[in-house]
XYZ file of C-alpha atoms in Angstrom:
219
model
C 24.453 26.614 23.760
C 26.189 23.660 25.216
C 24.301 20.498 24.368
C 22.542 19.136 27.636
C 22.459 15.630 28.185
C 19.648 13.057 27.837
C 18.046 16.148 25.727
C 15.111 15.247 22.947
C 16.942 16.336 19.803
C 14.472 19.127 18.128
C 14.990 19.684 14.392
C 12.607 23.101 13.540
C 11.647 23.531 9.660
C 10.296 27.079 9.225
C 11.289 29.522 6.841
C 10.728 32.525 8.678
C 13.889 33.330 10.842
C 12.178 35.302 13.608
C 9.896 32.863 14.799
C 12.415 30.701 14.232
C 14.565 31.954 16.972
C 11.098 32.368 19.279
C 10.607 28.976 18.873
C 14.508 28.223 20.176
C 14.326 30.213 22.955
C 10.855 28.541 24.313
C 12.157 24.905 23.317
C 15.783 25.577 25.368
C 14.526 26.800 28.180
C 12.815 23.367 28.867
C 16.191 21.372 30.611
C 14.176 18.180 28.475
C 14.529 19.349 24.978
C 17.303 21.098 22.967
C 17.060 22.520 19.388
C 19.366 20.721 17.212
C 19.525 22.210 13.782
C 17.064 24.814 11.822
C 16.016 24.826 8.380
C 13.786 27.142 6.114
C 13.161 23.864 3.403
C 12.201 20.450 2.936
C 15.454 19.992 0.601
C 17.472 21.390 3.945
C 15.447 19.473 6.399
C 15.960 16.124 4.779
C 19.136 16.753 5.119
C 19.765 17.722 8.541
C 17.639 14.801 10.004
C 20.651 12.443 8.277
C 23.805 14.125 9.523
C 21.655 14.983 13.111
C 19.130 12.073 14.347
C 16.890 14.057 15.690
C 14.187 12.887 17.771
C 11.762 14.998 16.232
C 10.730 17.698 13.868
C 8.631 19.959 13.666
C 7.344 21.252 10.432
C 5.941 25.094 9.146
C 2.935 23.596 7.067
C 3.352 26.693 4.787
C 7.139 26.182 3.714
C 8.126 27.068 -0.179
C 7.716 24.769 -2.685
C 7.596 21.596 -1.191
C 4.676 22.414 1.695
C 4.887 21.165 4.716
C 2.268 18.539 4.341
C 4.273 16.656 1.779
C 7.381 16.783 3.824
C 5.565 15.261 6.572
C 4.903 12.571 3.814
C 8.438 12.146 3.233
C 9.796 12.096 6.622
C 6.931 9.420 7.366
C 8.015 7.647 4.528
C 11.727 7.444 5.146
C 11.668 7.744 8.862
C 8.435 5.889 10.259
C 9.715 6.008 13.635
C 10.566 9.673 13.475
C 7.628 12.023 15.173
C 6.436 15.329 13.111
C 4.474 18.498 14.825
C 3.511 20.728 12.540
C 3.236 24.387 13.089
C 1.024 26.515 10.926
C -1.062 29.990 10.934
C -4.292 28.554 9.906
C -6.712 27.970 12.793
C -9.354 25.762 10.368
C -9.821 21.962 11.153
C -9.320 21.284 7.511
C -5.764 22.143 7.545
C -5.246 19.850 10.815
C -6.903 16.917 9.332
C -4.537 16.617 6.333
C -1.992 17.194 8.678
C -2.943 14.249 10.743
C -3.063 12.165 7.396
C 0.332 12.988 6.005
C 1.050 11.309 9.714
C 1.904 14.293 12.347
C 1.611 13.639 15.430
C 0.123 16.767 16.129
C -1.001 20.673 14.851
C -0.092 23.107 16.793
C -1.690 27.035 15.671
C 1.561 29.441 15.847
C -1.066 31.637 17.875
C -0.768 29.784 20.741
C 2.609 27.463 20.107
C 4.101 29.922 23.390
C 1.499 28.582 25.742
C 1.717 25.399 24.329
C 4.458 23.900 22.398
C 6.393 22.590 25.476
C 3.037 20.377 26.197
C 2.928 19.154 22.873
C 6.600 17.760 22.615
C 5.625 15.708 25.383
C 2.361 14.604 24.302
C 3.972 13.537 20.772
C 7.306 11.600 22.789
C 4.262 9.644 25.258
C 3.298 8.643 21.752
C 0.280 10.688 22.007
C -1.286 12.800 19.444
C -1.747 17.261 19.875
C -4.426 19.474 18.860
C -4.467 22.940 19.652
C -7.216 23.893 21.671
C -9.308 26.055 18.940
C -8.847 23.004 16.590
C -9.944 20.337 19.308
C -12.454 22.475 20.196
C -13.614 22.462 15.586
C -13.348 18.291 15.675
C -15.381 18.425 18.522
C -18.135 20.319 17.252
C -18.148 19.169 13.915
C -18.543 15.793 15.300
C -16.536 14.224 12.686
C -13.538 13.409 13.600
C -9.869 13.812 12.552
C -10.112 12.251 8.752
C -13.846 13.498 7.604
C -15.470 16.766 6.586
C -18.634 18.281 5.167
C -16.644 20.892 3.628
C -16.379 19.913 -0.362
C -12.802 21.022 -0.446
C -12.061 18.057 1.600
C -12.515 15.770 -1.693
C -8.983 17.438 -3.167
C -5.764 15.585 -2.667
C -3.383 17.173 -0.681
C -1.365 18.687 -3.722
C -4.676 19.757 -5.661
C -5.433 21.707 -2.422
C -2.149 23.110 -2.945
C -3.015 24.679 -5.825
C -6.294 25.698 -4.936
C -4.611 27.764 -2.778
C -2.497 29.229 -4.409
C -4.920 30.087 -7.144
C -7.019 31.291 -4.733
C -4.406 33.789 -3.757
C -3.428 34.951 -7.771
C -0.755 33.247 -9.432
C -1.209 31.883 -12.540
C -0.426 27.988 -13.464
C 3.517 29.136 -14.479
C 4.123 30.753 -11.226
C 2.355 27.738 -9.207
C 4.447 25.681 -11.413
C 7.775 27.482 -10.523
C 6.884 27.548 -6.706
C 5.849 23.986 -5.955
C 8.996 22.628 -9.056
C 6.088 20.806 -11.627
C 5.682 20.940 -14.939
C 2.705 23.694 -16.008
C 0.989 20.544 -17.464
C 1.178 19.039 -14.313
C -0.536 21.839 -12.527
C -3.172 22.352 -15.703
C -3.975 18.571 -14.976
C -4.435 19.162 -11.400
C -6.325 22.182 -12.244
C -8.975 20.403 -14.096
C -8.834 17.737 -11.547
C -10.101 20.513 -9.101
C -12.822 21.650 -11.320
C -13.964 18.221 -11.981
C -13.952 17.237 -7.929
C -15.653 20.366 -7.350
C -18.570 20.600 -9.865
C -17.281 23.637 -11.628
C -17.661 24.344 -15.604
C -13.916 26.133 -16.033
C -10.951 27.245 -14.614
C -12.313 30.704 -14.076
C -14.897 29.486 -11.625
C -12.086 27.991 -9.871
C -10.384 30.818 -9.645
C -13.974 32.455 -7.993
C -13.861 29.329 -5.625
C -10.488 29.449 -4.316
C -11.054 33.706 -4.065
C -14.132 33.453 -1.774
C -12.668 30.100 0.524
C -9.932 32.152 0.940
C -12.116 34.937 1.618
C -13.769 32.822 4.709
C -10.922 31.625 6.366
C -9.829 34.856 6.644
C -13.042 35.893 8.939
């Protein structure tokens, strides 16, 4: 496609290809905003927002190894002025509110990013922040805004609740090691940083914790 002028440049970071191309479609049929470049990881993404100045990204929160929370991090970090949306499957509050931390602009559920990804591109370049409605609708209820929780698994830092995950979900401390490119020492250390944060006697409970949250975000 022919680049339009006075376009937003839109820099998508997603590793899945399909939605991917969804996501092109709905964002190029707005005569406002014009994909620039696509990338499947934060290596890849760093590197297209230097050769292509976009004027934003946005961000799958669930990329490989580096996750999109800590690219977020990094883009904030080397390119304040630079907005980030990021996209994810999980429709929980927790997930938004770290995303909001790392410094996006906005959390959009991929359920609903047809109806409403056009509205939050605008909402992020009038400098305004975008919630989804179902996770509006969470802070709302909960009362406690977009940086506190009652849920204990709030208390883990962003790459503890990494691993929590992805303990939750079976691999062992090599393959979590392998995925997210740390040392298994590193993860071990994290490991018993989680069991410590959380009250739990051993790594096997942790195991049983991460299991059943899983477990209850998948209701």
């Amino acid at each position: 496609m022919a680049a339009k002028s006075n376009a937003k440049k839109i820099l998508l970071v997603d590793d899945h290809p399909v939605l991917r191309k969804g996501l092109v479609r709905l964002i190029d049929a707005k005569e406002e905003f014009q994909v620039c470049g696509e990338a499947s990881t934060a290596a890849d993404a760093m590197a297209l927002i230097q050769s292509l100045s976009p004027h934003l990204v946005i961000v799958d929160i669930g990329l490989p190894g580096t996750s999109g929370i800590e690219l977020t991090k990094t883009i904030r970090a080397e390119f304040p002025e630079l907005p980030v949306l990021i996209l994810s499957m999980h429709e929980e509050a927790l997930y938004a509110r770290r995303a909001l931390r790392a410094g996006a602009m906005g959390y959009i559920v991929k359920q609903d990013a047809i109806d409403n990804i056009a509205t939050a591109l605008k909402e992020a370049f009038n400098g305004r922040r975008y919630l989804s409605p179902v996770i509006a609708q969470q802070m709302q209820q909960d009362g406690l805004g977009e940086t506190a929780t009652s849920d204990p698994i709030s208390l883990l830092t962003d790459r503890e609740f990494e691993i929590f995950e992805l303990i939750g979900k079976g691999h062992e401390v090599r393959e979590i090691s392998e995925a997210l490119g740390l040392s298994p020492k590193t993860v071990e250390t994290h490991r018993t940083n989680i069991k410590e944060k959380l009250k739990l006697k051993n790594a096997r409970q942790v195991a049983r914790m991460a299991v059943q949250w899983l477990g209850q975000q998948a209701v």
